[in-house]
Tab-separated table of C-alpha atoms in Angstrom:
chain	number	residue	atom	x	y	z
A	116	MET	CA	71.109	88.978	80.765
A	117	THR	CA	73.232	89.291	77.557
A	118	ALA	CA	73.004	87.194	74.455
A	119	GLU	CA	76.731	86.394	75.082
A	120	ALA	CA	75.912	85.112	78.742
A	121	SER	CA	72.723	83.370	77.894
A	122	GLN	CA	75.041	81.459	75.339
A	123	ALA	CA	77.840	80.657	77.691
A	124	GLY	CA	75.737	79.565	80.305
A	125	PRO	CA	76.823	79.219	84.151
A	126	SER	CA	80.318	78.252	84.229
A	127	GLU	CA	80.603	74.545	84.808
A	128	GLY	CA	84.164	73.944	85.457
A	129	PRO	CA	85.971	74.131	88.620
A	130	ALA	CA	87.892	76.951	89.941
A	131	SER	CA	91.073	76.436	91.337
A	132	ASP	CA	89.552	76.073	94.971
A	133	GLY	CA	87.087	73.455	93.857
A	134	LEU	CA	84.230	75.967	94.097
A	135	ARG	CA	82.084	76.963	91.226
A	136	PRO	CA	83.681	79.680	89.038
A	137	LEU	CA	82.370	83.073	89.607
A	138	ARG	CA	81.548	85.700	87.330
A	139	ILE	CA	83.344	88.831	87.978
A	140	ALA	CA	82.805	92.434	86.985
A	141	LEU	CA	85.886	94.590	87.536
A	142	LEU	CA	85.323	98.334	87.406
A	143	THR	CA	88.095	100.597	86.674
A	144	TYR	CA	87.219	104.412	85.686
A	145	LYS	CA	90.824	104.747	84.654
A	146	GLY	CA	92.424	101.574	82.873
A	147	ASN	CA	95.925	102.430	81.277
A	148	PRO	CA	98.117	99.745	82.348
A	149	PHE	CA	101.264	101.845	81.924
A	150	CYS	CA	100.059	104.896	83.854
A	151	GLY	CA	99.907	104.435	87.639
A	152	GLY	CA	99.076	101.417	89.885
A	153	GLN	CA	95.334	101.222	89.425
A	154	GLY	CA	95.883	99.960	85.469
A	155	VAL	CA	98.582	97.527	85.929
A	156	TYR	CA	96.429	96.189	88.874
A	157	VAL	CA	93.405	95.876	86.449
A	158	ARG	CA	95.736	94.094	83.770
A	159	HIS	CA	97.523	91.421	86.131
A	160	LEU	CA	94.363	90.874	88.757
A	161	SER	CA	91.995	90.120	85.385
A	162	ARG	CA	94.713	87.806	84.204
A	163	GLU	CA	95.388	85.544	87.193
A	164	LEU	CA	91.671	85.482	88.113
A	165	ALA	CA	90.923	84.399	84.573
A	166	ARG	CA	93.828	81.681	85.145
A	167	LEU	CA	92.110	80.330	88.397
A	168	GLY	CA	89.004	79.657	86.250
A	169	HIS	CA	86.651	82.814	86.718
A	170	ARG	CA	85.012	84.238	84.117
A	171	VAL	CA	86.284	87.856	84.610
A	172	GLU	CA	84.671	91.106	82.692
A	173	VAL	CA	86.369	94.355	83.076
A	174	ILE	CA	84.032	97.045	82.485
A	175	GLY	CA	86.118	100.569	82.212
A	176	ALA	CA	86.415	104.069	80.302
A	177	GLN	CA	89.181	105.966	78.933
A	178	PRO	CA	92.087	104.968	78.768
A	179	TYR	CA	90.776	101.851	78.339
A	180	PRO	CA	92.311	98.641	79.976
A	181	VAL	CA	94.904	96.407	77.963
A	182	LEU	CA	94.319	92.921	78.948
A	183	ASP	CA	96.463	90.135	78.439
A	184	GLU	CA	95.539	87.903	75.771
A	185	GLY	CA	95.125	83.881	75.684
A	186	HIS	CA	92.750	83.053	78.543
A	187	ASP	CA	89.352	81.963	78.242
A	188	GLY	CA	86.774	84.028	80.146
A	189	LEU	CA	88.711	87.463	80.267
A	190	ARG	CA	87.132	90.191	78.513
A	191	LEU	CA	86.720	94.161	78.276
A	192	THR	CA	83.606	96.076	77.920
A	193	GLU	CA	83.993	99.804	77.120
A	194	LEU	CA	82.036	102.140	79.152
A	195	PRO	CA	82.980	105.365	77.211
A	196	SER	CA	83.416	108.663	78.925
A	197	LEU	CA	83.882	112.151	77.056
A	198	ASP	CA	87.343	111.754	77.861
A	199	LEU	CA	88.064	115.276	78.628
A	200	TYR	CA	91.729	114.616	79.581
A	201	ARG	CA	93.154	112.911	76.453
A	202	GLN	CA	95.937	113.812	74.754
A	203	PRO	CA	96.690	116.191	72.470
A	204	ASP	CA	93.898	117.947	73.725
A	205	PRO	CA	93.485	118.003	77.471
A	206	PHE	CA	90.511	119.762	79.143
A	207	ARG	CA	88.570	120.098	75.716
A	208	THR	CA	85.403	121.266	75.450
A	209	PRO	CA	83.153	118.736	73.544
A	210	LYS	CA	81.059	119.451	70.382
A	211	ARG	CA	77.154	119.566	70.622
A	212	ASP	CA	76.866	116.472	68.933
A	213	GLU	CA	79.151	114.395	71.465
A	214	TYR	CA	76.585	114.751	74.583
A	215	ARG	CA	74.473	111.701	74.950
A	216	ASP	CA	72.762	112.655	78.293
A	217	TRP	CA	72.883	114.236	81.813
A	218	VAL	CA	75.828	112.694	82.773
A	219	ASP	CA	77.836	113.876	80.163
A	220	ALA	CA	76.686	117.230	80.812
A	221	LEU	CA	77.746	116.808	84.667
A	222	GLU	CA	81.168	115.653	83.510
A	223	VAL	CA	81.721	118.879	81.417
A	224	GLY	CA	80.378	121.246	84.117
A	225	THR	CA	82.695	119.815	86.605
A	226	MET	CA	85.665	120.083	84.600
A	227	TRP	CA	84.795	123.905	83.899
A	228	THR	CA	84.753	124.670	87.352
A	229	GLY	CA	88.145	123.018	88.152
A	230	GLY	CA	87.084	119.778	89.275
A	231	PHE	CA	87.680	115.874	88.567
A	232	PRO	CA	84.466	114.417	87.636
A	233	GLU	CA	85.737	110.986	86.260
A	234	PRO	CA	85.127	109.020	89.658
A	235	LEU	CA	81.462	110.520	89.918
A	236	THR	CA	80.601	110.051	86.259
A	237	PHE	CA	81.871	106.743	85.599
A	238	SER	CA	80.126	105.450	88.762
A	239	LEU	CA	76.728	106.514	87.368
A	240	ARG	CA	77.208	105.056	84.181
A	241	ALA	CA	78.414	101.938	85.642
A	242	ARG	CA	75.443	102.032	88.029
A	243	ARG	CA	73.118	101.804	84.941
A	244	HIS	CA	75.037	99.281	82.914
A	245	LEU	CA	75.279	96.876	85.553
A	246	ARG	CA	71.353	97.245	86.482
A	247	ALA	CA	70.534	96.698	82.763
A	248	ARG	CA	72.459	93.412	83.223
A	249	ARG	CA	71.045	92.229	86.379
A	250	GLY	CA	72.102	88.458	86.825
A	251	ASP	CA	75.147	88.548	84.584
A	252	PHE	CA	77.828	88.683	87.530
A	253	ASP	CA	78.073	87.003	91.157
A	254	VAL	CA	80.105	90.024	92.104
A	255	VAL	CA	81.251	93.630	91.435
A	256	HIS	CA	84.525	94.653	92.351
A	257	ASP	CA	85.405	98.375	92.146
A	258	ASN	CA	89.182	99.674	91.626
A	259	GLN	CA	88.669	102.656	94.116
A	260	THR	CA	86.051	104.707	91.706
A	261	LEU	CA	84.359	105.191	95.088
A	262	GLY	CA	81.559	107.181	93.468
A	263	TYR	CA	77.739	107.480	94.650
A	264	GLY	CA	76.583	105.568	91.566
A	265	LEU	CA	78.030	102.390	93.085
A	266	LEU	CA	76.116	102.421	96.311
A	267	GLY	CA	72.640	100.861	96.632
A	268	ASP	CA	71.482	97.728	94.468
A	269	LEU	CA	73.746	96.844	91.842
A	270	GLY	CA	72.557	93.244	91.173
A	271	ALA	CA	75.317	91.483	92.776
A	272	PRO	CA	77.761	92.278	95.835
A	273	LEU	CA	79.993	94.481	96.084
A	274	VAL	CA	83.703	94.571	96.992
A	275	THR	CA	86.137	97.456	96.789
A	276	THR	CA	89.882	97.671	96.416
A	277	ILE	CA	91.241	101.154	97.757
A	278	HIS	CA	95.048	101.386	96.885
A	279	HIS	CA	95.323	104.132	99.386
A	280	PRO	CA	93.298	107.245	100.175
A	281	ILE	CA	93.707	110.097	97.555
A	282	THR	CA	93.648	112.414	100.747
A	283	VAL	CA	97.075	111.704	100.874
A	284	ASP	CA	97.825	112.983	97.326
A	285	ARG	CA	95.946	116.142	98.453
A	286	ARG	CA	97.884	116.706	101.703
A	287	LEU	CA	101.077	116.473	100.306
A	288	GLU	CA	100.051	118.704	96.856
A	289	LEU	CA	98.633	121.363	99.389
A	290	GLU	CA	101.921	121.330	101.519
A	291	ALA	CA	104.043	121.607	97.994
A	292	ALA	CA	101.722	124.509	96.947
A	293	GLY	CA	103.434	127.902	96.810
A	294	THR	CA	100.712	130.530	96.205
A	295	TRP	CA	96.969	130.557	97.258
A	296	GLN	CA	95.756	130.513	93.977
A	297	ARG	CA	97.770	127.252	93.581
A	298	ARG	CA	96.408	125.842	96.747
A	299	TYR	CA	92.758	126.941	95.380
A	300	SER	CA	93.256	124.837	92.537
A	301	VAL	CA	94.328	121.511	94.366
A	302	ARG	CA	91.239	121.803	96.928
A	303	ARG	CA	89.005	122.097	93.898
A	304	TRP	CA	90.420	119.694	91.978
A	305	TYR	CA	90.481	117.010	94.953
A	306	ALA	CA	87.075	117.948	95.831
A	307	PHE	CA	86.055	114.687	94.775
A	308	THR	CA	87.493	113.144	97.797
A	309	ARG	CA	84.684	114.131	99.764
A	310	MET	CA	82.283	111.886	98.076
A	311	GLN	CA	84.789	109.287	98.387
A	312	LYS	CA	84.966	109.864	102.161
A	313	ARG	CA	81.110	109.035	102.238
A	314	VAL	CA	81.028	106.504	100.059
A	315	ALA	CA	83.750	104.381	101.752
A	316	ARG	CA	82.408	104.280	105.064
A	317	ARG	CA	79.026	102.654	103.540
A	318	LEU	CA	81.186	100.157	102.061
A	319	PRO	CA	80.605	96.475	103.258
A	320	SER	CA	83.825	95.232	102.066
A	321	VAL	CA	87.293	96.876	101.293
A	322	LEU	CA	90.407	95.378	99.733
A	323	THR	CA	93.432	97.521	100.302
A	324	VAL	CA	97.160	96.342	99.330
A	325	SER	CA	99.200	96.893	102.695
A	326	GLY	CA	99.097	97.481	106.530
A	327	SER	CA	99.777	101.182	105.859
A	328	SER	CA	97.040	101.702	103.744
A	329	ARG	CA	94.760	99.976	105.792
A	330	GLN	CA	95.625	102.344	108.843
A	331	GLU	CA	95.141	105.583	106.340
A	332	ILE	CA	91.794	103.894	105.391
A	333	VAL	CA	90.958	103.907	108.660
A	334	ASP	CA	92.367	107.412	109.906
A	335	ASP	CA	91.752	109.338	106.929
A	336	LEU	CA	88.356	107.796	105.423
A	337	GLY	CA	86.888	106.593	108.747
A	338	VAL	CA	86.216	103.073	107.437
A	339	ARG	CA	85.810	100.522	110.135
A	340	GLN	CA	88.827	98.345	110.684
A	341	ASP	CA	87.061	94.920	110.546
A	342	ARG	CA	85.413	95.909	107.034
A	343	ILE	CA	89.222	96.520	105.931
A	344	HIS	CA	91.078	93.360	104.547
A	345	VAL	CA	94.568	93.344	103.338
A	346	VAL	CA	95.713	91.413	100.269
A	347	PRO	CA	98.971	92.575	99.065
A	348	ILE	CA	99.575	92.912	95.206
A	349	GLY	CA	102.617	91.709	93.125
A	350	ALA	CA	104.961	91.842	90.439
A	351	ASP	CA	104.938	89.845	87.174
A	352	THR	CA	107.867	88.014	88.146
A	353	ASP	CA	108.240	86.390	85.118
A	354	LEU	CA	108.643	89.471	82.756
A	355	PHE	CA	110.572	90.864	86.012
A	356	SER	CA	113.374	88.654	86.508
A	357	PRO	CA	117.243	88.661	86.040
A	358	ASP	CA	118.888	88.217	82.883
A	359	PRO	CA	122.708	88.115	83.150
A	360	SER	CA	123.184	88.985	79.430
A	361	VAL	CA	122.045	92.387	79.847
A	362	PRO	CA	125.117	94.282	80.696
A	363	VAL	CA	124.685	96.476	83.769
A	364	VAL	CA	125.744	100.301	82.869
A	365	PRO	CA	128.360	101.627	85.724
A	366	GLY	CA	126.696	104.335	87.483
A	367	ARG	CA	123.244	103.931	86.118
A	368	ILE	CA	120.321	104.547	88.610
A	369	VAL	CA	116.878	103.818	87.753
A	370	THR	CA	113.350	105.304	88.761
A	371	THR	CA	109.861	104.950	87.835
A	372	SER	CA	108.381	108.632	88.692
A	373	SER	CA	105.620	111.188	87.873
A	374	ALA	CA	108.110	114.307	88.023
A	375	ASP	CA	104.729	116.560	88.650
A	376	VAL	CA	103.599	114.678	91.478
A	377	PRO	CA	104.908	115.854	94.986
A	378	LEU	CA	104.198	112.343	96.621
A	379	LYS	CA	107.074	110.745	94.133
A	380	GLY	CA	109.692	112.660	95.738
A	381	LEU	CA	111.720	113.122	92.518
A	382	VAL	CA	113.079	116.385	93.394
A	383	PHE	CA	114.966	114.907	96.551
A	384	LEU	CA	116.551	112.134	94.325
A	385	VAL	CA	117.787	114.797	91.878
A	386	GLU	CA	119.182	116.690	94.493
A	387	ALA	CA	120.437	113.534	96.001
A	388	LEU	CA	122.145	112.780	92.434
A	389	ALA	CA	123.953	116.222	92.638
A	390	LYS	CA	125.312	115.062	96.251
A	391	VAL	CA	126.582	111.287	94.823
A	392	ARG	CA	128.509	113.045	91.582
A	393	ALA	CA	130.658	114.234	94.074
A	394	GLU	CA	131.836	110.580	95.333
A	395	HIS	CA	131.122	109.141	91.780
A	396	PRO	CA	131.535	111.288	88.645
A	397	GLY	CA	129.902	108.656	86.371
A	398	ALA	CA	126.437	108.403	88.438
A	399	HIS	CA	123.507	109.491	86.287
A	400	LEU	CA	120.024	108.982	86.588
A	401	VAL	CA	117.343	107.175	84.092
A	402	VAL	CA	113.551	108.493	84.982
A	403	VAL	CA	110.891	106.329	83.476
A	404	GLY	CA	108.466	108.926	83.069
A	405	LYS	CA	107.512	112.161	81.401
A	406	ARG	CA	110.198	114.929	81.170
A	407	PRO	CA	109.068	117.877	82.864
A	408	SER	CA	109.206	121.277	81.133
A	409	GLU	CA	108.680	123.317	84.416
A	410	GLY	CA	108.121	122.795	88.087
A	411	PRO	CA	110.801	121.984	91.119
A	412	VAL	CA	111.888	118.674	89.285
A	413	ALA	CA	113.020	120.707	86.303
A	414	GLN	CA	114.506	123.713	88.378
A	415	ALA	CA	116.151	121.318	90.313
A	416	VAL	CA	117.974	119.817	87.478
A	417	GLU	CA	118.800	123.323	86.142
A	418	ARG	CA	119.788	124.696	89.420
A	419	TYR	CA	122.258	121.540	89.972
A	420	GLY	CA	123.822	121.215	86.165
A	421	LEU	CA	122.276	117.835	85.806
A	422	GLY	CA	120.871	118.220	82.534
A	423	ASP	CA	123.401	115.672	80.933
A	424	ALA	CA	123.121	113.537	84.139
A	425	VAL	CA	119.281	113.111	84.163
A	426	GLU	CA	117.400	111.131	81.161
A	427	PHE	CA	113.419	110.715	80.893
A	428	VAL	CA	112.262	108.040	79.052
A	429	LYS	CA	108.440	107.176	77.772
A	430	GLY	CA	107.097	105.468	74.990
A	431	ILE	CA	109.257	102.377	75.660
A	432	SER	CA	107.625	98.648	75.295
A	433	ASP	CA	107.701	96.315	78.443
A	434	ALA	CA	110.525	94.387	77.370
A	435	GLU	CA	112.483	97.530	76.960
A	436	LEU	CA	111.291	98.871	80.702
A	437	VAL	CA	112.718	95.393	82.130
A	438	ASP	CA	116.049	95.622	80.361
A	439	LEU	CA	116.630	99.085	81.372
A	440	VAL	CA	115.738	98.174	85.073
A	441	ARG	CA	117.922	95.221	84.570
A	442	SER	CA	120.805	97.618	83.340
A	443	ALA	CA	120.881	99.850	86.140
A	444	GLN	CA	123.709	99.620	88.861
A	445	VAL	CA	120.866	100.916	91.490
A	446	ALA	CA	117.258	101.337	91.352
A	447	CYS	CA	115.301	104.079	93.902
A	448	VAL	CA	112.361	104.691	95.061
A	449	PRO	CA	112.526	108.097	96.495
A	450	SER	CA	108.671	108.799	97.345
A	451	LEU	CA	107.238	110.319	100.221
A	452	TYR	CA	104.547	107.864	100.508
A	453	GLU	CA	103.156	104.934	98.661
A	454	GLY	CA	100.184	102.581	99.635
A	455	PHE	CA	102.389	99.682	97.975
A	456	SER	CA	105.039	100.395	95.481
A	457	LEU	CA	105.041	98.209	92.294
A	458	PRO	CA	108.278	99.964	91.149
A	459	ALA	CA	109.968	98.718	94.394
A	460	ALA	CA	108.597	95.448	93.938
A	461	GLU	CA	109.323	95.132	90.138
A	462	ALA	CA	113.036	96.196	90.367
A	463	MET	CA	113.438	93.729	93.381
A	464	ALA	CA	112.047	91.138	90.941
A	465	THR	CA	114.799	91.663	88.533
A	466	GLY	CA	117.477	91.585	90.925
A	467	THR	CA	118.527	94.937	90.696
A	468	PRO	CA	119.468	96.183	94.318
A	469	LEU	CA	117.143	98.723	95.795
A	470	VAL	CA	117.500	102.297	97.578
A	471	ALA	CA	114.240	103.172	98.867
A	472	THR	CA	112.506	105.483	101.370
A	473	THR	CA	110.381	104.351	104.144
A	474	GLY	CA	107.356	106.517	103.273
A	475	GLY	CA	103.760	104.705	103.793
A	476	ALA	CA	103.734	101.126	102.957
A	477	ILE	CA	107.581	101.025	100.999
A	478	PRO	CA	109.212	99.079	104.431
A	479	GLU	CA	106.268	96.674	104.166
A	480	VAL	CA	107.680	95.687	100.373
A	481	ALA	CA	111.335	96.424	100.254
A	482	GLY	CA	111.630	94.766	103.632
A	483	ARG	CA	114.456	95.493	106.114
A	484	ASP	CA	117.306	97.915	105.848
A	485	GLY	CA	120.643	96.109	104.975
A	486	GLU	CA	118.659	92.900	104.064
A	487	THR	CA	116.526	93.204	101.120
A	488	CYS	CA	117.204	97.097	100.670
A	489	LEU	CA	118.865	100.233	101.684
A	490	ALA	CA	115.908	102.052	103.535
A	491	VAL	CA	116.356	105.811	103.944
A	492	PRO	CA	113.529	108.674	105.610
A	493	PRO	CA	111.501	110.034	103.061
A	494	GLY	CA	112.408	113.910	102.057
A	495	ASP	CA	115.950	113.581	102.770
A	496	ALA	CA	118.013	114.214	99.978
A	497	GLY	CA	121.013	113.752	102.330
A	498	ALA	CA	119.949	109.967	103.275
A	499	LEU	CA	119.349	109.274	99.699
A	500	ALA	CA	122.860	110.371	98.411
A	501	ALA	CA	124.518	108.219	101.369
A	502	GLY	CA	122.560	105.218	100.164
A	503	LEU	CA	123.090	105.483	96.719
A	504	SER	CA	126.915	105.850	97.191
A	505	ARG	CA	127.135	103.495	99.265
A	506	LEU	CA	125.626	100.746	96.742
A	507	LEU	CA	127.549	102.326	93.643
A	508	GLY	CA	130.906	101.552	95.688
A	509	ASP	CA	130.091	98.190	96.819
A	510	PRO	CA	129.536	95.618	94.195
A	511	GLU	CA	129.520	92.859	96.910
A	512	LEU	CA	126.525	94.667	98.766
A	513	ARG	CA	124.766	95.208	95.498
A	514	ALA	CA	124.829	91.337	94.882
A	515	ARG	CA	123.835	90.128	98.209
A	516	LEU	CA	120.629	92.586	98.369
A	517	GLY	CA	119.750	91.905	94.665
A	518	ALA	CA	119.306	88.192	95.026
A	519	ALA	CA	117.608	88.650	98.624
A	520	GLY	CA	115.038	91.086	97.149
A	521	ARG	CA	114.110	88.984	94.413
A	522	GLU	CA	113.549	85.976	96.773
A	523	ARG	CA	111.320	88.459	98.752
A	524	VAL	CA	109.150	89.025	96.058
A	525	LEU	CA	108.703	85.470	95.080
A	526	ARG	CA	107.985	84.494	98.320
A	527	HIS	CA	105.507	87.592	99.355
A	528	PHE	CA	104.391	89.622	96.322
A	529	THR	CA	103.075	87.583	93.102
A	530	TRP	CA	99.740	88.332	90.994
A	531	ALA	CA	98.760	84.755	91.666
A	532	ARG	CA	98.552	85.013	95.685
A	533	ALA	CA	96.891	88.343	95.258
A	534	ALA	CA	94.050	86.988	92.947
A	535	GLN	CA	93.918	83.970	95.497
A	536	GLY	CA	93.390	86.202	98.359
A	537	THR	CA	91.073	88.304	96.210
A	538	VAL	CA	88.795	85.395	95.405
A	539	ALA	CA	88.419	84.479	99.196
A	540	ARG	CA	86.900	87.952	99.878
A	541	TYR	CA	84.679	87.622	97.113
A	542	ARG	CA	83.411	84.235	98.447
A	543	GLU	CA	82.844	86.124	101.791
A	544	ALA	CA	81.060	88.964	100.225
A	545	ILE	CA	79.096	86.531	98.185
A	546	ALA	CA	77.862	84.502	101.521
A	547	ARG	CA	77.217	87.765	103.346
A	548	ALA	CA	74.688	88.715	100.864
A	549	GLY	CA	72.905	85.516	100.709
A	550	THR	CA	73.761	84.448	97.030
A	551	ALA	CA	76.393	82.312	97.193
A	552	ASP	CA	76.713	78.798	95.415
A	553	THR	CA	79.554	77.179	97.429
A	554	ARG	CA	78.887	73.691	96.141
A	555	PRO	CA	81.897	71.697	94.569
A	556	ALA	CA	81.968	72.305	90.901
A	557	ALA	CA	81.461	69.034	88.489
A	558	PRO	CA	84.569	68.806	86.855
A	559	ALA	CA	84.286	69.795	83.455
A	560	ALA	CA	85.093	72.344	80.537
A	561	THR	CA	86.683	75.419	80.324
A	562	LEU	CA	84.954	78.554	80.339
A	563	ALA	CA	83.007	79.688	76.977
A	564	THR	CA	83.595	83.368	76.853
A	565	PRO	CA	86.481	84.101	74.543
A	566	PRO	CA	88.652	86.952	75.268
A	567	GLY	CA	88.267	90.376	73.512
A	568	ARG	CA	86.468	93.549	73.858
A	569	THR	CA	82.952	94.643	73.870
A	570	ALA	CA	81.543	98.245	73.448
A	571	ALA	CA	78.780	99.051	75.967
A	572	PRO	CA	75.627	100.396	73.998
A	573	ALA	CA	75.182	104.052	73.269
A	574	ASP	CA	71.969	103.943	75.201
A	575	ARG	CA	72.897	102.056	78.384
A	576	ASP	CA	69.529	102.223	79.832
A	577	THR	CA	68.843	98.945	77.580
A	578	ALA	CA	70.474	95.344	78.193
A	579	PRO	CA	73.740	95.264	75.869
A	580	ALA	CA	72.536	92.449	74.230
A	581	GLY	CA	73.345	93.439	70.783
A	582	ALA	CA	76.897	94.630	71.874
A	583	VAL	CA	79.204	94.682	69.136
A	584	SER	CA	82.585	92.537	69.393
A	585	LEU	CA	85.978	94.499	68.686
A	586	PRO	CA	89.094	92.767	68.094
A	587	ALA	CA	91.454	92.264	70.723
A	588	ALA	CA	94.366	94.449	71.522
A	589	GLU	CA	97.223	93.523	69.858
A	590	SER	CA	99.785	92.233	72.491
A	591	SER	CA	103.186	92.828	70.912
A	592	ASP	CA	105.418	95.503	71.600
A	593	ARG	CA	102.677	97.319	73.910
A	594	GLU	CA	103.957	100.590	75.618
A	595	SER	CA	105.242	100.728	79.369
A	596	ARG	CA	104.083	102.788	82.109
A	597	ALA	CA	106.466	105.128	80.202
A	598	THR	CA	104.117	106.527	78.111
A	599	CYS	CA	102.299	108.538	80.884
């Protein structure tokens, strides 16, 4: 047990459910809260778990998670990789003195041969770290690492979140690959999904974020249905909220998308915009994401002459992101598939009317066509264009869908609800493992662990009693998901 854990002792104060607070290890091999759903999940879930009275230690690799400050019992432990995909030198070759052990060599070797090593190598480092800290945690929560290292005895019961099977991404990228060389590259990159299938089938408790994802996990990964529990995630409804003082820009359509990921369907939205502008010449698209220099999206922008009508933004703050969504007449989610769709929930939470496809779990989030959104088939630029044109031309419909969308998010999709559902599954896993302490907690004090960051020691075979406390991340003017 670490010196910090020893000094803090067992948590005394009651959790929100009246039971003893839990000591939670929340693992994430990629923690950037501004780039993809996994980092957003860790940031908001960890905060809400701490608000419920639990002690949460997020253990992550680069890009490190950014945690919200001001919550007792919430901290970050950095478990560094070689960070082979960092900017500005992705796919770099490390210097000799950077290698620490055989896991580092495995990481580099897998990258050199075209594979993606991080789920496996993070799982191996995490196992070593957790075993060295046996007794520090009541439950280990893995955020979709699904690596071999997390099988076996970790010193605490394991609960795993699978947002959706990455096999879906692999399938869609293979369908979009135009050459045999590209198909080979995609297969090699996604080779780690074979490991994830094998690991998933052996997991005792799986959380997922939607009914659609649950069925995909059964079909693609072969996990038994009775081991999968749906705990929907949510939007930060305090941040993503209506603000009448923000002027709405006529013709503005906003989307959050990775241009180089076929699954996101951005190329269909660009094609739809060209059709919309025939009826609404002022229509223009703002994409929260990185501008592509090549590929299908860049080609579509050039082909339809939309260089002045499509803008990509990145490096903006959370507040700027929210104001951008508020300023749009319409928000759009053009994805071919989503396991949940945070952009849909966040747009609806601001009161911005939504046009969304029916890909994957999007209907579970966005609701019924004509009631809380306009729903269109995925991969259909004509249908997207019709929905966008209809909303741009009908202010009463925009107002009605915007208000109904926010009400739906407030009712069903908040991070507080997600945290409560997650804790219930933690307690089930602990009870099943026979390590439960389910006695009601005595009324008492706050958790003793201060927020902040801890660096895992370089020699992770030893317990991290001498871990170095690092300054907490600055909370002001953080970059948004647009930094990706």
